[in-house]
PDB file of C-alpha atoms in Angstrom:
ATOM      1  CA  MET A 209     -13.824 -27.125   3.817  1.00  0.00           C
ATOM      2  CA  SER A 210     -16.182 -29.289   5.867  1.00  0.00           C
ATOM      3  CA  HIS A 211     -13.148 -30.605   7.740  1.00  0.00           C
ATOM      4  CA  ILE A 212     -12.592 -27.095   9.167  1.00  0.00           C
ATOM      5  CA  ARG A 213     -16.103 -26.441  10.484  1.00  0.00           C
ATOM      6  CA  LYS A 214     -16.404 -23.578  12.955  1.00  0.00           C
ATOM      7  CA  SER A 215     -18.464 -23.279  16.118  1.00  0.00           C
ATOM      8  CA  PHE A 216     -18.952 -19.603  15.157  1.00  0.00           C
ATOM      9  CA  ASP A 217     -21.167 -18.408  12.291  1.00  0.00           C
ATOM     10  CA  ARG A 218     -19.153 -15.963  10.188  1.00  0.00           C
ATOM     11  CA  ARG A 219     -22.314 -14.366   8.763  1.00  0.00           C
ATOM     12  CA  ASP A 220     -23.540 -13.553  12.276  1.00  0.00           C
ATOM     13  CA  PHE A 221     -20.127 -12.075  13.048  1.00  0.00           C
ATOM     14  CA  LEU A 222     -20.162  -9.848   9.965  1.00  0.00           C
ATOM     15  CA  ARG A 223     -23.716  -8.694  10.665  1.00  0.00           C
ATOM     16  CA  ALA A 224     -22.687  -7.784  14.199  1.00  0.00           C
ATOM     17  CA  THR A 225     -19.609  -5.834  13.177  1.00  0.00           C
ATOM     18  CA  ALA A 226     -20.226  -4.369   9.732  1.00  0.00           C
ATOM     19  CA  GLY A 227     -22.311  -1.383  10.812  1.00  0.00           C
ATOM     20  CA  THR A 228     -19.917  -0.352  13.537  1.00  0.00           C
ATOM     21  CA  THR A 229     -16.903  -0.771  11.260  1.00  0.00           C
ATOM     22  CA  VAL A 230     -18.437   1.376   8.549  1.00  0.00           C
ATOM     23  CA  ALA A 231     -19.482   4.063  11.014  1.00  0.00           C
ATOM     24  CA  LEU A 232     -16.037   4.193  12.560  1.00  0.00           C
ATOM     25  CA  ALA A 233     -14.406   4.301   9.153  1.00  0.00           C
ATOM     26  CA  ALA A 234     -16.533   7.287   8.196  1.00  0.00           C
ATOM     27  CA  ALA A 235     -15.565   9.127  11.365  1.00  0.00           C
ATOM     28  CA  SER A 236     -11.903   8.143  11.238  1.00  0.00           C
ATOM     29  CA  VAL A 237      -9.245  10.767  10.945  1.00  0.00           C
ATOM     30  CA  THR A 238      -7.540   8.657   8.323  1.00  0.00           C
ATOM     31  CA  GLY A 239      -9.660   9.927   5.459  1.00  0.00           C
ATOM     32  CA  ALA A 240      -8.038  13.330   5.090  1.00  0.00           C
ATOM     33  CA  ALA A 241      -4.564  11.918   5.638  1.00  0.00           C
ATOM     34  CA  ALA A 242      -5.122   9.287   2.952  1.00  0.00           C
ATOM     35  CA  THR A 243      -6.292  11.903   0.461  1.00  0.00           C
ATOM     36  CA  SER A 244      -3.291  14.162   1.009  1.00  0.00           C
ATOM     37  CA  ALA A 245      -0.933  11.172   0.931  1.00  0.00           C
ATOM     38  CA  ALA A 246      -2.283  10.018  -2.424  1.00  0.00           C
ATOM     39  CA  ALA A 247      -1.811  13.500  -3.866  1.00  0.00           C
ATOM     40  CA  ALA A 248       1.771  13.748  -2.627  1.00  0.00           C
ATOM     41  CA  ALA A 249       2.908  10.208  -3.438  1.00  0.00           C
ATOM     42  CA  PRO A 250       5.353   9.793  -6.324  1.00  0.00           C
ATOM     43  CA  SER A 251       4.166   8.244  -9.564  1.00  0.00           C
ATOM     44  CA  LYS A 252       6.409   5.192  -9.178  1.00  0.00           C
ATOM     45  CA  LEU A 253       6.466   3.475  -5.802  1.00  0.00           C
ATOM     46  CA  SER A 254       8.481   0.502  -4.649  1.00  0.00           C
ATOM     47  CA  ILE A 255       5.680  -0.535  -2.238  1.00  0.00           C
ATOM     48  CA  PRO A 256       2.923  -2.070  -4.369  1.00  0.00           C
ATOM     49  CA  LYS A 257      -0.595  -0.974  -3.452  1.00  0.00           C
ATOM     50  CA  ASP A 258      -2.065  -4.302  -4.543  1.00  0.00           C
ATOM     51  CA  ARG A 259      -0.048  -6.396  -2.068  1.00  0.00           C
ATOM     52  CA  ILE A 260      -0.845  -4.750   1.250  1.00  0.00           C
ATOM     53  CA  GLY A 261      -0.276  -7.204   4.075  1.00  0.00           C
ATOM     54  CA  ILE A 262      -1.150  -7.598   7.735  1.00  0.00           C
ATOM     55  CA  GLN A 263       0.838  -8.943  10.659  1.00  0.00           C
ATOM     56  CA  LEU A 264      -1.639 -11.156  12.509  1.00  0.00           C
ATOM     57  CA  TYR A 265      -0.222 -10.022  15.851  1.00  0.00           C
ATOM     58  CA  SER A 266      -2.297  -6.881  15.286  1.00  0.00           C
ATOM     59  CA  ILE A 267      -5.507  -8.915  15.533  1.00  0.00           C
ATOM     60  CA  ARG A 268      -4.207 -11.665  17.782  1.00  0.00           C
ATOM     61  CA  ASP A 269      -7.333 -11.504  19.940  1.00  0.00           C
ATOM     62  CA  LYS A 270      -9.559 -12.312  16.962  1.00  0.00           C
ATOM     63  CA  VAL A 271      -7.299 -15.082  15.669  1.00  0.00           C
ATOM     64  CA  SER A 272      -7.315 -16.748  19.069  1.00  0.00           C
ATOM     65  CA  ALA A 273     -11.024 -16.369  19.818  1.00  0.00           C
ATOM     66  CA  LEU A 274     -12.620 -16.683  16.367  1.00  0.00           C
ATOM     67  CA  GLY A 275     -10.003 -18.717  14.515  1.00  0.00           C
ATOM     68  CA  PHE A 276      -8.381 -18.545  11.113  1.00  0.00           C
ATOM     69  CA  GLY A 277     -11.564 -19.779   9.446  1.00  0.00           C
ATOM     70  CA  VAL A 278     -13.358 -16.549  10.395  1.00  0.00           C
ATOM     71  CA  VAL A 279     -10.468 -14.083  10.399  1.00  0.00           C
ATOM     72  CA  LEU A 280      -8.833 -14.896   7.052  1.00  0.00           C
ATOM     73  CA  PRO A 281     -12.041 -14.463   4.984  1.00  0.00           C
ATOM     74  CA  GLU A 282     -12.689 -11.169   6.781  1.00  0.00           C
ATOM     75  CA  LEU A 283      -9.173  -9.897   5.967  1.00  0.00           C
ATOM     76  CA  ALA A 284      -9.699 -10.862   2.330  1.00  0.00           C
ATOM     77  CA  ARG A 285     -12.984  -8.935   2.322  1.00  0.00           C
ATOM     78  CA  ILE A 286     -11.221  -5.835   3.640  1.00  0.00           C
ATOM     79  CA  GLY A 287      -8.671  -6.126   0.832  1.00  0.00           C
ATOM     80  CA  TYR A 288      -5.533  -7.494   2.442  1.00  0.00           C
ATOM     81  CA  LYS A 289      -3.517  -9.798   0.182  1.00  0.00           C
ATOM     82  CA  GLU A 290      -0.484 -10.864   2.215  1.00  0.00           C
ATOM     83  CA  ILE A 291      -0.514 -12.551   5.611  1.00  0.00           C
ATOM     84  CA  GLU A 292       2.409 -12.465   8.027  1.00  0.00           C
ATOM     85  CA  PHE A 293       1.988 -14.980  10.813  1.00  0.00           C
ATOM     86  CA  ALA A 294       2.707 -14.605  14.520  1.00  0.00           C
ATOM     87  CA  GLY A 295       2.153 -18.238  15.398  1.00  0.00           C
ATOM     88  CA  TYR A 296      -0.066 -20.913  13.896  1.00  0.00           C
ATOM     89  CA  THR A 297      -2.551 -21.593  16.684  1.00  0.00           C
ATOM     90  CA  GLN A 298      -6.102 -20.703  17.668  1.00  0.00           C
ATOM     91  CA  ASN A 299      -8.426 -21.585  20.534  1.00  0.00           C
ATOM     92  CA  THR A 300      -8.838 -25.368  20.512  1.00  0.00           C
ATOM     93  CA  SER A 301     -12.554 -25.044  21.310  1.00  0.00           C
ATOM     94  CA  ILE A 302     -13.153 -23.880  17.716  1.00  0.00           C
ATOM     95  CA  LEU A 303     -12.371 -27.261  16.146  1.00  0.00           C
ATOM     96  CA  GLY A 304     -12.139 -29.398  19.268  1.00  0.00           C
ATOM     97  CA  ARG A 305      -8.387 -29.610  18.574  1.00  0.00           C
ATOM     98  CA  GLN A 306      -5.631 -27.400  17.213  1.00  0.00           C
ATOM     99  CA  ILE A 307      -5.745 -26.374  13.566  1.00  0.00           C
ATOM    100  CA  THR A 308      -3.054 -27.844  11.299  1.00  0.00           C
ATOM    101  CA  LEU A 309      -0.707 -26.087   8.905  1.00  0.00           C
ATOM    102  CA  PRO A 310      -2.275 -27.744   5.812  1.00  0.00           C
ATOM    103  CA  GLU A 311      -5.692 -26.535   6.994  1.00  0.00           C
ATOM    104  CA  ILE A 312      -4.385 -22.984   7.336  1.00  0.00           C
ATOM    105  CA  ARG A 313      -2.886 -23.250   3.845  1.00  0.00           C
ATOM    106  CA  THR A 314      -6.270 -24.336   2.477  1.00  0.00           C
ATOM    107  CA  LEU A 315      -7.927 -21.318   4.084  1.00  0.00           C
ATOM    108  CA  LEU A 316      -5.317 -19.016   2.557  1.00  0.00           C
ATOM    109  CA  ASP A 317      -5.779 -20.504  -0.903  1.00  0.00           C
ATOM    110  CA  ASP A 318      -9.578 -20.511  -0.705  1.00  0.00           C
ATOM    111  CA  ASN A 319      -9.590 -16.798   0.159  1.00  0.00           C
ATOM    112  CA  GLY A 320      -7.031 -15.618  -2.379  1.00  0.00           C
ATOM    113  CA  LEU A 321      -4.462 -14.835   0.306  1.00  0.00           C
ATOM    114  CA  SER A 322      -0.714 -15.461   0.335  1.00  0.00           C
ATOM    115  CA  ALA A 323       1.518 -16.127   3.317  1.00  0.00           C
ATOM    116  CA  VAL A 324       4.360 -13.631   2.985  1.00  0.00           C
ATOM    117  CA  GLY A 325       6.311 -14.405   6.154  1.00  0.00           C
ATOM    118  CA  SER A 326       6.231 -15.428   9.796  1.00  0.00           C
ATOM    119  CA  HIS A 327       7.694 -14.199  13.065  1.00  0.00           C
ATOM    120  CA  VAL A 328       9.420 -17.062  14.837  1.00  0.00           C
ATOM    121  CA  GLY A 329      11.211 -16.968  18.178  1.00  0.00           C
ATOM    122  CA  ILE A 330      14.963 -16.887  17.698  1.00  0.00           C
ATOM    123  CA  GLY A 331      15.254 -19.911  19.977  1.00  0.00           C
ATOM    124  CA  ASN A 332      13.179 -21.898  17.475  1.00  0.00           C
ATOM    125  CA  PHE A 333      15.805 -21.300  14.811  1.00  0.00           C
ATOM    126  CA  ARG A 334      18.462 -22.616  17.176  1.00  0.00           C
ATOM    127  CA  SER A 335      16.528 -25.712  18.195  1.00  0.00           C
ATOM    128  CA  ASN A 336      14.225 -26.472  15.257  1.00  0.00           C
ATOM    129  CA  LEU A 337      15.502 -24.678  12.165  1.00  0.00           C
ATOM    130  CA  GLN A 338      14.445 -27.302   9.616  1.00  0.00           C
ATOM    131  CA  GLY A 339      11.030 -27.631  11.248  1.00  0.00           C
ATOM    132  CA  GLU A 340      10.426 -23.895  10.917  1.00  0.00           C
ATOM    133  CA  LEU A 341      11.527 -24.024   7.283  1.00  0.00           C
ATOM    134  CA  ASP A 342       9.151 -26.966   6.757  1.00  0.00           C
ATOM    135  CA  ALA A 343       6.284 -24.887   8.173  1.00  0.00           C
ATOM    136  CA  ALA A 344       7.132 -21.988   5.877  1.00  0.00           C
ATOM    137  CA  GLN A 345       7.074 -24.238   2.838  1.00  0.00           C
ATOM    138  CA  ILE A 346       3.768 -25.865   3.801  1.00  0.00           C
ATOM    139  CA  LEU A 347       2.198 -22.404   4.039  1.00  0.00           C
ATOM    140  CA  GLY A 348       3.823 -21.300   0.789  1.00  0.00           C
ATOM    141  CA  MET A 349       5.611 -18.297   2.247  1.00  0.00           C
ATOM    142  CA  PRO A 350       8.793 -16.957   0.616  1.00  0.00           C
ATOM    143  CA  HIS A 351      10.180 -15.449   3.840  1.00  0.00           C
ATOM    144  CA  VAL A 352      10.571 -16.583   7.438  1.00  0.00           C
ATOM    145  CA  GLY A 353      12.013 -14.426  10.172  1.00  0.00           C
ATOM    146  CA  THR A 354      12.220 -13.315  13.757  1.00  0.00           C
ATOM    147  CA  ALA A 355      11.177 -10.195  15.606  1.00  0.00           C
ATOM    148  CA  ASN A 356      13.793 -10.840  18.273  1.00  0.00           C
ATOM    149  CA  ALA A 357      16.908  -8.683  18.467  1.00  0.00           C
ATOM    150  CA  PRO A 358      19.936 -10.452  16.984  1.00  0.00           C
ATOM    151  CA  THR A 359      21.325 -10.745  20.524  1.00  0.00           C
ATOM    152  CA  ASN A 360      20.999  -9.185  23.940  1.00  0.00           C
ATOM    153  CA  VAL A 361      24.778  -8.739  24.093  1.00  0.00           C
ATOM    154  CA  ASN A 362      24.966  -5.132  22.960  1.00  0.00           C
ATOM    155  CA  THR A 363      28.638  -5.057  22.060  1.00  0.00           C
ATOM    156  CA  VAL A 364      30.350  -5.069  18.685  1.00  0.00           C
ATOM    157  CA  ALA A 365      31.583  -8.610  19.315  1.00  0.00           C
ATOM    158  CA  GLY A 366      28.123  -9.703  20.417  1.00  0.00           C
ATOM    159  CA  TYR A 367      26.506  -8.419  17.228  1.00  0.00           C
ATOM    160  CA  ARG A 368      29.251  -9.918  15.062  1.00  0.00           C
ATOM    161  CA  ALA A 369      28.656 -13.297  16.695  1.00  0.00           C
ATOM    162  CA  ALA A 370      24.914 -12.911  16.114  1.00  0.00           C
ATOM    163  CA  ALA A 371      25.569 -12.089  12.454  1.00  0.00           C
ATOM    164  CA  ASP A 372      27.567 -15.305  12.126  1.00  0.00           C
ATOM    165  CA  GLU A 373      24.641 -17.264  13.543  1.00  0.00           C
ATOM    166  CA  PHE A 374      22.156 -15.595  11.184  1.00  0.00           C
ATOM    167  CA  ASN A 375      24.448 -16.345   8.242  1.00  0.00           C
ATOM    168  CA  VAL A 376      24.233 -20.069   9.031  1.00  0.00           C
ATOM    169  CA  TRP A 377      20.435 -19.981   9.357  1.00  0.00           C
ATOM    170  CA  GLY A 378      20.157 -17.835   6.246  1.00  0.00           C
ATOM    171  CA  ALA A 379      22.204 -20.234   4.164  1.00  0.00           C
ATOM    172  CA  ALA A 380      19.939 -23.079   5.290  1.00  0.00           C
ATOM    173  CA  ALA A 381      16.880 -21.036   4.310  1.00  0.00           C
ATOM    174  CA  THR A 382      18.384 -20.184   0.922  1.00  0.00           C
ATOM    175  CA  ALA A 383      19.004 -23.885   0.298  1.00  0.00           C
ATOM    176  CA  ARG A 384      15.242 -24.404   0.760  1.00  0.00           C
ATOM    177  CA  GLY A 385      14.314 -21.512  -1.551  1.00  0.00           C
ATOM    178  CA  LEU A 386      13.414 -19.199   1.362  1.00  0.00           C
ATOM    179  CA  LYS A 387      14.642 -15.851   2.651  1.00  0.00           C
ATOM    180  CA  LEU A 388      15.496 -15.452   6.332  1.00  0.00           C
ATOM    181  CA  TYR A 389      14.814 -12.000   7.803  1.00  0.00           C
ATOM    182  CA  GLN A 390      15.274 -10.059  11.021  1.00  0.00           C
ATOM    183  CA  HIS A 391      12.676  -7.520  12.164  1.00  0.00           C
ATOM    184  CA  ASN A 392      13.943  -4.562  14.161  1.00  0.00           C
ATOM    185  CA  HIS A 393      12.658  -2.786  17.203  1.00  0.00           C
ATOM    186  CA  ALA A 394      14.265   0.408  18.500  1.00  0.00           C
ATOM    187  CA  GLY A 395      17.105  -1.176  20.459  1.00  0.00           C
ATOM    188  CA  GLU A 396      19.040  -2.323  17.399  1.00  0.00           C
ATOM    189  CA  PHE A 397      19.692   1.352  16.593  1.00  0.00           C
ATOM    190  CA  ALA A 398      21.413   1.963  19.924  1.00  0.00           C
ATOM    191  CA  PHE A 399      25.179   2.345  20.172  1.00  0.00           C
ATOM    192  CA  ALA A 400      27.440  -0.496  21.279  1.00  0.00           C
ATOM    193  CA  THR A 401      28.199  -0.444  24.980  1.00  0.00           C
ATOM    194  CA  ASP A 402      31.909  -1.066  24.333  1.00  0.00           C
ATOM    195  CA  GLN A 403      32.230   1.300  21.341  1.00  0.00           C
ATOM    196  CA  PRO A 404      29.791   4.211  21.846  1.00  0.00           C
ATOM    197  CA  SER A 405      30.396   5.584  18.349  1.00  0.00           C
ATOM    198  CA  VAL A 406      29.270   2.352  16.641  1.00  0.00           C
ATOM    199  CA  ARG A 407      25.589   1.693  15.958  1.00  0.00           C
ATOM    200  CA  LEU A 408      24.603  -1.940  16.575  1.00  0.00           C
ATOM    201  CA  TYR A 409      22.334  -2.128  13.523  1.00  0.00           C
ATOM    202  CA  ASP A 410      25.269  -1.136  11.325  1.00  0.00           C
ATOM    203  CA  VAL A 411      27.364  -3.958  12.753  1.00  0.00           C
ATOM    204  CA  PHE A 412      24.622  -6.485  11.989  1.00  0.00           C
ATOM    205  CA  LEU A 413      24.043  -5.143   8.497  1.00  0.00           C
ATOM    206  CA  LYS A 414      27.747  -5.135   7.635  1.00  0.00           C
ATOM    207  CA  ASN A 415      28.468  -8.620   8.939  1.00  0.00           C
ATOM    208  CA  THR A 416      25.457 -10.531   7.623  1.00  0.00           C
ATOM    209  CA  ASP A 417      25.697 -12.067   4.164  1.00  0.00           C
ATOM    210  CA  PRO A 418      23.367 -10.192   1.774  1.00  0.00           C
ATOM    211  CA  ARG A 419      22.848 -13.415  -0.182  1.00  0.00           C
ATOM    212  CA  HIS A 420      21.270 -15.118   2.815  1.00  0.00           C
ATOM    213  CA  VAL A 421      20.104 -12.608   5.448  1.00  0.00           C
ATOM    214  CA  TYR A 422      17.390 -10.013   4.827  1.00  0.00           C
ATOM    215  CA  LEU A 423      15.757  -7.284   6.886  1.00  0.00           C
ATOM    216  CA  GLU A 424      12.170  -6.349   7.621  1.00  0.00           C
ATOM    217  CA  LEU A 425      12.237  -2.658   8.487  1.00  0.00           C
ATOM    218  CA  ASP A 426       9.675  -1.742  11.124  1.00  0.00           C
ATOM    219  CA  ILE A 427       9.342   1.894  10.164  1.00  0.00           C
ATOM    220  CA  TYR A 428       7.776   2.989  13.453  1.00  0.00           C
ATOM    221  CA  TRP A 429      10.539   1.448  15.550  1.00  0.00           C
ATOM    222  CA  ALA A 430      13.177   2.852  13.213  1.00  0.00           C
ATOM    223  CA  TYR A 431      11.867   6.365  13.866  1.00  0.00           C
ATOM    224  CA  VAL A 432      11.775   5.631  17.588  1.00  0.00           C
ATOM    225  CA  GLY A 433      15.420   4.583  17.249  1.00  0.00           C
ATOM    226  CA  GLN A 434      16.168   7.847  15.444  1.00  0.00           C
ATOM    227  CA  TYR A 435      14.455   9.764  18.273  1.00  0.00           C
ATOM    228  CA  ARG A 436      16.395   7.975  21.006  1.00  0.00           C
ATOM    229  CA  TRP A 437      19.749   7.601  19.258  1.00  0.00           C
ATOM    230  CA  PRO A 438      19.880  10.321  16.574  1.00  0.00           C
ATOM    231  CA  GLY A 439      22.218  10.402  13.612  1.00  0.00           C
ATOM    232  CA  PHE A 440      20.656   8.195  10.932  1.00  0.00           C
ATOM    233  CA  ASP A 441      17.880   8.286   8.345  1.00  0.00           C
ATOM    234  CA  PRO A 442      15.639   5.177   8.247  1.00  0.00           C
ATOM    235  CA  ALA A 443      14.974   5.616   4.524  1.00  0.00           C
ATOM    236  CA  ALA A 444      18.702   5.693   3.753  1.00  0.00           C
ATOM    237  CA  TYR A 445      19.149   2.088   4.854  1.00  0.00           C
ATOM    238  CA  VAL A 446      16.609   0.971   2.265  1.00  0.00           C
ATOM    239  CA  ARG A 447      17.841   3.341  -0.430  1.00  0.00           C
ATOM    240  CA  ASN A 448      21.421   2.078  -0.041  1.00  0.00           C
ATOM    241  CA  GLN A 449      20.564  -1.646  -0.025  1.00  0.00           C
ATOM    242  CA  PRO A 450      17.012  -1.896  -1.406  1.00  0.00           C
ATOM    243  CA  TYR A 451      17.075  -5.615  -2.205  1.00  0.00           C
ATOM    244  CA  ARG A 452      17.827  -6.524   1.400  1.00  0.00           C
ATOM    245  CA  TYR A 453      14.464  -5.139   2.539  1.00  0.00           C
ATOM    246  CA  PRO A 454      11.713  -7.273   0.988  1.00  0.00           C
ATOM    247  CA  LEU A 455       9.269  -6.451   3.810  1.00  0.00           C
ATOM    248  CA  PHE A 456       8.231  -3.354   5.751  1.00  0.00           C
ATOM    249  CA  HIS A 457       6.135  -3.010   8.872  1.00  0.00           C
ATOM    250  CA  MET A 458       4.015   0.070   8.261  1.00  0.00           C
ATOM    251  CA  LYS A 459       2.998   1.085  11.752  1.00  0.00           C
ATOM    252  CA  ASP A 460       2.037   4.659  12.575  1.00  0.00           C
ATOM    253  CA  GLY A 461       3.015   6.785  15.540  1.00  0.00           C
ATOM    254  CA  ASP A 462       1.769  10.027  17.036  1.00  0.00           C
ATOM    255  CA  ALA A 463       4.385  12.329  18.573  1.00  0.00           C
ATOM    256  CA  ASN A 464       4.267  12.431  22.369  1.00  0.00           C
ATOM    257  CA  ALA A 465       7.107  14.033  24.314  1.00  0.00           C
ATOM    258  CA  ALA A 466       5.846  12.338  27.482  1.00  0.00           C
ATOM    259  CA  ASN A 467       6.572   8.923  25.961  1.00  0.00           C
ATOM    260  CA  ALA A 468      10.220   7.857  26.262  1.00  0.00           C
ATOM    261  CA  ASN A 469       9.960   6.518  22.698  1.00  0.00           C
ATOM    262  CA  GLY A 470       8.816   9.898  21.393  1.00  0.00           C
ATOM    263  CA  PHE A 471       5.655   8.454  19.825  1.00  0.00           C
ATOM    264  CA  ASP A 472       2.501   6.551  20.739  1.00  0.00           C
ATOM    265  CA  ILE A 473       1.411   3.672  18.482  1.00  0.00           C
ATOM    266  CA  VAL A 474      -1.818   4.596  16.665  1.00  0.00           C
ATOM    267  CA  GLU A 475      -3.914   3.441  13.723  1.00  0.00           C
ATOM    268  CA  PHE A 476      -2.318   4.013  10.354  1.00  0.00           C
ATOM    269  CA  GLY A 477      -3.056   7.507   9.093  1.00  0.00           C
ATOM    270  CA  ALA A 478      -3.886   8.846  12.573  1.00  0.00           C
ATOM    271  CA  GLY A 479      -0.261   9.606  13.411  1.00  0.00           C
ATOM    272  CA  ASP A 480       2.398  11.990  12.207  1.00  0.00           C
ATOM    273  CA  LEU A 481       5.315   9.809  11.157  1.00  0.00           C
ATOM    274  CA  PRO A 482       6.639  11.149   7.808  1.00  0.00           C
ATOM    275  CA  TYR A 483       5.355   8.307   5.662  1.00  0.00           C
ATOM    276  CA  GLU A 484       4.944  10.358   2.492  1.00  0.00           C
ATOM    277  CA  LYS A 485       8.585  11.464   2.733  1.00  0.00           C
ATOM    278  CA  PHE A 486       9.777   7.957   3.601  1.00  0.00           C
ATOM    279  CA  VAL A 487       7.998   6.400   0.621  1.00  0.00           C
ATOM    280  CA  ARG A 488       9.519   9.011  -1.663  1.00  0.00           C
ATOM    281  CA  ASP A 489      13.018   8.870  -0.141  1.00  0.00           C
ATOM    282  CA  ILE A 490      13.534   5.099  -0.359  1.00  0.00           C
ATOM    283  CA  GLY A 491      13.489   5.372  -4.154  1.00  0.00           C
ATOM    284  CA  PRO A 492      11.936   3.177  -6.835  1.00  0.00           C
ATOM    285  CA  ARG A 493      14.435   0.300  -6.788  1.00  0.00           C
ATOM    286  CA  ALA A 494      13.336  -3.189  -5.702  1.00  0.00           C
ATOM    287  CA  SER A 495       9.903  -4.029  -4.315  1.00  0.00           C
ATOM    288  CA  HIS A 496       8.910  -3.985  -0.656  1.00  0.00           C
ATOM    289  CA  VAL A 497       5.696  -5.539   0.661  1.00  0.00           C
ATOM    290  CA  GLY A 498       4.009  -3.126   3.055  1.00  0.00           C
ATOM    291  CA  ILE A 499       2.591  -4.935   6.103  1.00  0.00           C
ATOM    292  CA  TRP A 500       0.291  -3.150   8.530  1.00  0.00           C
ATOM    293  CA  GLU A 501       0.925  -3.713  12.214  1.00  0.00           C
ATOM    294  CA  GLN A 502      -0.486  -2.058  15.308  1.00  0.00           C
ATOM    295  CA  ASP A 503       0.592  -3.627  18.574  1.00  0.00           C
ATOM    296  CA  THR A 504      -2.241  -1.904  20.459  1.00  0.00           C
ATOM    297  CA  ALA A 505      -5.075  -2.781  18.061  1.00  0.00           C
ATOM    298  CA  PRO A 506      -6.722  -5.396  20.362  1.00  0.00           C
ATOM    299  CA  ASN A 507      -7.519  -2.516  22.754  1.00  0.00           C
ATOM    300  CA  THR A 508      -9.617  -0.741  20.105  1.00  0.00           C
ATOM    301  CA  LEU A 509     -13.130   0.154  21.212  1.00  0.00           C
ATOM    302  CA  PRO A 510     -15.948  -0.461  20.555  1.00  0.00           C
ATOM    303  CA  ASN A 511     -15.396  -4.169  20.345  1.00  0.00           C
ATOM    304  CA  PRO A 512     -16.788  -5.561  18.078  1.00  0.00           C
ATOM    305  CA  PRO A 513     -15.313  -4.748  15.659  1.00  0.00           C
ATOM    306  CA  GLY A 514     -12.288  -3.959  17.862  1.00  0.00           C
ATOM    307  CA  SER A 515      -8.985  -4.837  16.230  1.00  0.00           C
ATOM    308  CA  LEU A 516     -10.709  -5.743  12.961  1.00  0.00           C
ATOM    309  CA  GLY A 517     -12.109  -2.215  12.826  1.00  0.00           C
ATOM    310  CA  ALA A 518      -8.585  -0.854  13.229  1.00  0.00           C
ATOM    311  CA  ALA A 519      -7.448  -3.231  10.498  1.00  0.00           C
ATOM    312  CA  GLU A 520     -10.081  -1.967   8.071  1.00  0.00           C
ATOM    313  CA  ARG A 521      -9.472   1.726   8.701  1.00  0.00           C
ATOM    314  CA  SER A 522      -5.717   1.269   8.514  1.00  0.00           C
ATOM    315  CA  PHE A 523      -6.034  -0.613   5.229  1.00  0.00           C
ATOM    316  CA  THR A 524      -8.009   2.296   3.775  1.00  0.00           C
ATOM    317  CA  ALA A 525      -5.332   4.769   4.901  1.00  0.00           C
ATOM    318  CA  LEU A 526      -2.504   2.612   3.533  1.00  0.00           C
ATOM    319  CA  LYS A 527      -4.289   2.264   0.212  1.00  0.00           C
ATOM    320  CA  GLY A 528      -4.571   6.042   0.096  1.00  0.00           C
ATOM    321  CA  LEU A 529      -0.876   6.525   0.826  1.00  0.00           C
ATOM    322  CA  LEU A 530       0.175   4.123  -1.921  1.00  0.00           C
ATOM    323  CA  GLY A 531      -2.214   5.572  -4.454  1.00  0.00           C
TER     324      GLY A 531
END
């Protein structure tokens, strides 16, 4: 890997952060939660414990500043197996230029990591669909998706039109051996402005072709949606159509009535979302890769280890939940 030399010594980085990370892990509130979760978890889970993934947006500060050549080996050391991308760039000062997709693929392979998916702006699918599918294939990922809402037109007709668009993109992805997915936030669970009894997410789910369009359930945002627009069970969506949900975002939340969303985003295991119940209620059918995400992780103190400390503690808690 001499062609991907870094201006940052990874060994110095690990020496600087390891002690703090271990100390924080020992003091973390996740330990007790992980123990109780493991005891309560069912014997057969549809979220494999040996494929825990990470959405790189959670550690975006480290990816940008330190680069993939430092961050990916560190994630492998922690125990992560699957990488979901949030862009393919790093600070150009690291290599004196931007890193290339084949170089990122080499780093993945050298560290025993797999690219499981990528969040792409919905506009990229409109303007550069085949290019985004090319990137996915170079990185060896089976899924490529977007974290954008299907549309900002929150009517039944608007969501039907968005479903038609996703069906076209999904068919193109299928033709390349890939699965196109949409990642939810809370707003998709709102009711249509023109038909207040119709939930927008239901319109999208009903009108997208299950052969070509898949869903990544962000569990945190689904529970926020339930809080803001009650009347549905997040686990029921997966239980009813398990093969449409190859990926989960496993993000934790702590109840806070002062927050309009009902919850604050916290490290995994430090919140009170009903993960044990969710894991049990989705049932054993299909297989769903659990991907840790914490939007607020770059604010973690002390820094170092910062967001990488949050990543390590959250991995430990997730491993405990999944047994």
